[in-house]
Amino acid sequence: MLSLNQLLIMASIVSLEFCGAKNVVMIPPLSKSYLIYHAKIGQALIELGHNVSICVPDYLANKGLVPHKKINIIKYGEYLGDVEALVYEKTQLIEKFWAGGVETVGSLIPIVNFCKGLLEQILSDETFIASLRDLKPDFFIIENFMFTRNILVLPYKLDVPFGLIGTYHDYFLSRTPFSPAADQFFFDDGSDRKSFLQRVQATILSAAFTVYDMFSDGDVVSRYAPEKPDISIREIALKAEIFITEIDHILDYPRTSLPNTKLVGGSSVSEAKPLSGEIKHFVDKSPNGIVVVSFGSGNVYIPDQIRSKMANAFLKLNLNVIWKINGTFEQQDKILASNWIPQNDLLGHPKTKVFVSHCGKNGQYEALYHGVPILCLPMYGDQFYNSKRIAVKEFGHYADIREITSEKFSALIQEIADDPKYRNNIQKASKLFKELYKVPSKEAAYWFDHVMKYGGSYMRSSGQQMPLYQYLLLDVMAFLFGIVIVFLVVVSIIFRLCWKLLTKYKVKTD
């Protein structure tokens, strides 16, 4: 006799198969911000009738980052520890920034190596792999995150179709045709107009990244899927049913794309909820409005002298400040400090005049969605690109928090709050974004649902299906080069023969 639970499970499986629902497994990177927007897409997929599971590292499993109760959480990686804290500790990202360091492409190497080490532990976790296999997944959704690219061996090993989603429009991974002069890359400075030297740099670096992938290992398949044909991670990526990118041409610049590369904007955005408690009371008693200050979901180290400089700048404003930071300040009627704030809800409040931020992906999209101008204080990674772009589009300003004085810092915030240009520009962009992209998480879910129904092969270009040497026309160039060499050799031989004949004729004549 079958138990009641077994009968219920069988009934749910039968009903899912009948209605075309799929078992979807999402694998975000090992940090809060990515998990937040994956959870929103997962919720949208559930609304479309699918079963959704999200892989969550142990240190984030109890933080309430996946609020939808119908999403199944696959907890793993107890051995990893607090990954975000370890990244900061091992790579010294924040310390190098405060010490005056300048990021280059070479600065990525310690992060790449650290993340490869994490992936080795995860891909060697037989219990985790078995839990994925037991789910009998129909589709994987994997973050196209440069530093965790080796994870793509999982759907290949398990013979499960997959789609990619990421915050970076990766021309190299998706083989989208591009121009180094016009298109934007992760190593660019954020401007849409490149100088001659910037175009030279973009050409050299894009050529290097086209033929060499520093973010994945060449032996991943032989180590973790030895039973499968040994191909590269990039070749696995080209099997993706769809590439979805969390950017758009309103906050970002127009991008070259293919039919299977979809730009959907920021999936973390949502309508604001009403404020409550101490934060509501503080906002209500702020007659001129508020400034929201946040450096993301993690606890970023800020030296005491910088904290003091920022606090002194805030006291000069005619606006009150809500600051996500550990600690308190004496002027609590002017500055409300908290180690957690409802950032999206605050940005959606009509009293919010300026958002002071490190300019990470989620925060800038929430500011765009609610039409709040930004003062960007970048520290590492894509924050520098994002900040420069905010200034270029006149959605706000950016500054180096290490160098700026308290007076200049205060003046910049006040300028952004008082000059209607910044608010008008970002509110116009907000209207465009809402009209064109509606709800990005649902747009992303729509495309994943679409390729689960119909597959993505009909959108895949021939350039994504041919060997790299053919895509780069190396065989054609070699052939043409050979023809030129043969032509030059023939011309040289003819010239020599003519010269000999001419010399012999001249001797006879003499």
PDB file of N, CA, C and O in Angstrom, residues 44 56 59 67 75 107 149 165 201 206 249 252 291 305-306 354 361 370 378 404 428 432 440 474 480 489 496 506:
ATOM      1  N   ALA A  44       8.427  34.295 -10.732  1.00  0.00           N
ATOM      2  CA  ALA A  44       7.708  34.492 -11.995  1.00  0.00           C
ATOM      3  C   ALA A  44       7.528  33.167 -12.740  1.00  0.00           C
ATOM      4  O   ALA A  44       6.498  32.946 -13.388  1.00  0.00           O
ATOM      5  N   VAL A  56      21.207  27.263  -2.924  1.00  0.00           N
ATOM      6  CA  VAL A  56      21.583  28.346  -2.004  1.00  0.00           C
ATOM      7  C   VAL A  56      22.722  27.873  -1.112  1.00  0.00           C
ATOM      8  O   VAL A  56      22.589  26.848  -0.432  1.00  0.00           O
ATOM      9  N   TYR A  59      25.576  29.468   3.997  1.00  0.00           N
ATOM     10  CA  TYR A  59      25.658  30.690   4.811  1.00  0.00           C
ATOM     11  C   TYR A  59      24.554  31.694   4.478  1.00  0.00           C
ATOM     12  O   TYR A  59      24.327  32.640   5.234  1.00  0.00           O
ATOM     13  N   PRO A  67      11.950  34.598  -0.562  1.00  0.00           N
ATOM     14  CA  PRO A  67      10.707  34.706   0.224  1.00  0.00           C
ATOM     15  C   PRO A  67       9.558  33.841  -0.279  1.00  0.00           C
ATOM     16  O   PRO A  67       8.633  33.552   0.478  1.00  0.00           O
ATOM     17  N   LYS A  75      19.995  23.410  -0.279  1.00  0.00           N
ATOM     18  CA  LYS A  75      21.099  23.946   0.520  1.00  0.00           C
ATOM     19  C   LYS A  75      22.355  23.105   0.289  1.00  0.00           C
ATOM     20  O   LYS A  75      22.294  21.875   0.232  1.00  0.00           O
ATOM     21  N   SER A 107      44.111  42.792 -12.127  1.00  0.00           N
ATOM     22  CA  SER A 107      43.575  42.739 -10.760  1.00  0.00           C
ATOM     23  C   SER A 107      42.562  41.613 -10.593  1.00  0.00           C
ATOM     24  O   SER A 107      42.245  41.219  -9.460  1.00  0.00           O
ATOM     25  N   ARG A 149      32.326  30.433 -13.968  1.00  0.00           N
ATOM     26  CA  ARG A 149      31.973  29.851 -15.266  1.00  0.00           C
ATOM     27  C   ARG A 149      32.136  28.339 -15.313  1.00  0.00           C
ATOM     28  O   ARG A 149      31.449  27.645 -16.077  1.00  0.00           O
ATOM     29  N   ILE A 165      21.786  33.473 -17.702  1.00  0.00           N
ATOM     30  CA  ILE A 165      21.365  34.829 -17.383  1.00  0.00           C
ATOM     31  C   ILE A 165      22.516  35.496 -16.645  1.00  0.00           C
ATOM     32  O   ILE A 165      23.229  34.845 -15.879  1.00  0.00           O
ATOM     33  N   GLN A 201      43.217  49.904 -27.048  1.00  0.00           N
ATOM     34  CA  GLN A 201      43.146  48.977 -25.912  1.00  0.00           C
ATOM     35  C   GLN A 201      42.006  47.984 -26.090  1.00  0.00           C
ATOM     36  O   GLN A 201      42.180  46.774 -25.857  1.00  0.00           O
ATOM     37  N   SER A 206      39.981  42.765 -26.623  1.00  0.00           N
ATOM     38  CA  SER A 206      38.887  41.955 -27.169  1.00  0.00           C
ATOM     39  C   SER A 206      39.436  40.814 -28.027  1.00  0.00           C
ATOM     40  O   SER A 206      38.878  39.709 -28.025  1.00  0.00           O
ATOM     41  N   HIS A 249      19.035  49.258 -22.946  1.00  0.00           N
ATOM     42  CA  HIS A 249      19.631  50.416 -23.623  1.00  0.00           C
ATOM     43  C   HIS A 249      19.132  51.747 -23.061  1.00  0.00           C
ATOM     44  O   HIS A 249      19.374  52.796 -23.665  1.00  0.00           O
ATOM     45  N   ASP A 252      21.787  51.523 -19.713  1.00  0.00           N
ATOM     46  CA  ASP A 252      23.055  51.262 -20.382  1.00  0.00           C
ATOM     47  C   ASP A 252      23.015  51.845 -21.796  1.00  0.00           C
ATOM     48  O   ASP A 252      22.162  52.679 -22.105  1.00  0.00           O
ATOM     49  N   VAL A 291      17.969  61.489   1.994  1.00  0.00           N
ATOM     50  CA  VAL A 291      18.994  60.866   1.166  1.00  0.00           C
ATOM     51  C   VAL A 291      19.149  59.427   1.662  1.00  0.00           C
ATOM     52  O   VAL A 291      19.261  59.190   2.873  1.00  0.00           O
ATOM     53  N   GLN A 305      37.936  57.480   9.274  1.00  0.00           N
ATOM     54  CA  GLN A 305      38.051  58.843   8.758  1.00  0.00           C
ATOM     55  C   GLN A 305      37.091  59.101   7.604  1.00  0.00           C
ATOM     56  O   GLN A 305      36.605  60.219   7.423  1.00  0.00           O
ATOM     57  N   ILE A 306      36.787  58.042   6.839  1.00  0.00           N
ATOM     58  CA  ILE A 306      35.819  58.198   5.744  1.00  0.00           C
ATOM     59  C   ILE A 306      34.411  58.311   6.315  1.00  0.00           C
ATOM     60  O   ILE A 306      33.601  59.131   5.856  1.00  0.00           O
ATOM     61  N   VAL A 354      17.812  61.747  -3.225  1.00  0.00           N
ATOM     62  CA  VAL A 354      19.095  61.297  -3.782  1.00  0.00           C
ATOM     63  C   VAL A 354      19.424  59.924  -3.213  1.00  0.00           C
ATOM     64  O   VAL A 354      19.115  59.627  -2.051  1.00  0.00           O
ATOM     65  N   LYS A 361      24.697  46.590  -9.415  1.00  0.00           N
ATOM     66  CA  LYS A 361      23.648  46.374 -10.421  1.00  0.00           C
ATOM     67  C   LYS A 361      22.246  46.526  -9.863  1.00  0.00           C
ATOM     68  O   LYS A 361      21.418  47.262 -10.419  1.00  0.00           O
ATOM     69  N   HIS A 370      12.517  53.752  -9.839  1.00  0.00           N
ATOM     70  CA  HIS A 370      11.762  54.719  -9.032  1.00  0.00           C
ATOM     71  C   HIS A 370      12.113  56.167  -9.373  1.00  0.00           C
ATOM     72  O   HIS A 370      11.558  57.077  -8.755  1.00  0.00           O
ATOM     73  N   PRO A 378      31.986  54.461  -6.430  1.00  0.00           N
ATOM     74  CA  PRO A 378      32.421  53.095  -6.770  1.00  0.00           C
ATOM     75  C   PRO A 378      33.666  52.682  -5.992  1.00  0.00           C
ATOM     76  O   PRO A 378      34.493  53.506  -5.609  1.00  0.00           O
ATOM     77  N   ILE A 404      37.581  62.998  -2.239  1.00  0.00           N
ATOM     78  CA  ILE A 404      36.662  64.135  -2.142  1.00  0.00           C
ATOM     79  C   ILE A 404      36.617  64.677  -0.707  1.00  0.00           C
ATOM     80  O   ILE A 404      36.684  63.922   0.264  1.00  0.00           O
ATOM     81  N   LYS A 428      12.400  60.469 -16.694  1.00  0.00           N
ATOM     82  CA  LYS A 428      12.036  60.163 -18.088  1.00  0.00           C
ATOM     83  C   LYS A 428      12.513  58.752 -18.441  1.00  0.00           C
ATOM     84  O   LYS A 428      11.784  57.968 -19.060  1.00  0.00           O
ATOM     85  N   LEU A 432      10.370  55.341 -19.594  1.00  0.00           N
ATOM     86  CA  LEU A 432      10.733  54.528 -20.755  1.00  0.00           C
ATOM     87  C   LEU A 432      10.952  53.077 -20.353  1.00  0.00           C
ATOM     88  O   LEU A 432      10.481  52.147 -21.015  1.00  0.00           O
ATOM     89  N   PRO A 440      10.829  43.205 -15.524  1.00  0.00           N
ATOM     90  CA  PRO A 440      11.936  42.427 -16.102  1.00  0.00           C
ATOM     91  C   PRO A 440      12.001  40.976 -15.645  1.00  0.00           C
ATOM     92  O   PRO A 440      12.358  40.091 -16.427  1.00  0.00           O
ATOM     93  N   LEU A 474      39.872  32.269 -39.654  1.00  0.00           N
ATOM     94  CA  LEU A 474      41.310  32.010 -39.660  1.00  0.00           C
ATOM     95  C   LEU A 474      41.706  31.147 -40.848  1.00  0.00           C
ATOM     96  O   LEU A 474      42.780  31.335 -41.432  1.00  0.00           O
ATOM     97  N   LEU A 480      44.027  33.019 -47.959  1.00  0.00           N
ATOM     98  CA  LEU A 480      44.356  34.248 -48.690  1.00  0.00           C
ATOM     99  C   LEU A 480      45.819  34.627 -48.508  1.00  0.00           C
ATOM    100  O   LEU A 480      46.475  35.087 -49.456  1.00  0.00           O
ATOM    101  N   VAL A 489      55.850  34.790 -54.587  1.00  0.00           N
ATOM    102  CA  VAL A 489      56.910  33.880 -55.010  1.00  0.00           C
ATOM    103  C   VAL A 489      56.970  33.791 -56.535  1.00  0.00           C
ATOM    104  O   VAL A 489      58.038  33.857 -57.146  1.00  0.00           O
ATOM    105  N   ARG A 496      63.073  37.356 -61.507  1.00  0.00           N
ATOM    106  CA  ARG A 496      64.439  36.865 -61.598  1.00  0.00           C
ATOM    107  C   ARG A 496      64.756  36.330 -62.998  1.00  0.00           C
ATOM    108  O   ARG A 496      65.846  36.566 -63.537  1.00  0.00           O
ATOM    109  N   LYS A 506      71.927  41.477 -72.694  1.00  0.00           N
ATOM    110  CA  LYS A 506      72.808  42.643 -72.653  1.00  0.00           C
ATOM    111  C   LYS A 506      74.253  42.235 -72.885  1.00  0.00           C
ATOM    112  O   LYS A 506      75.014  42.905 -73.606  1.00  0.00           O
TER     113      LYS A 506
END
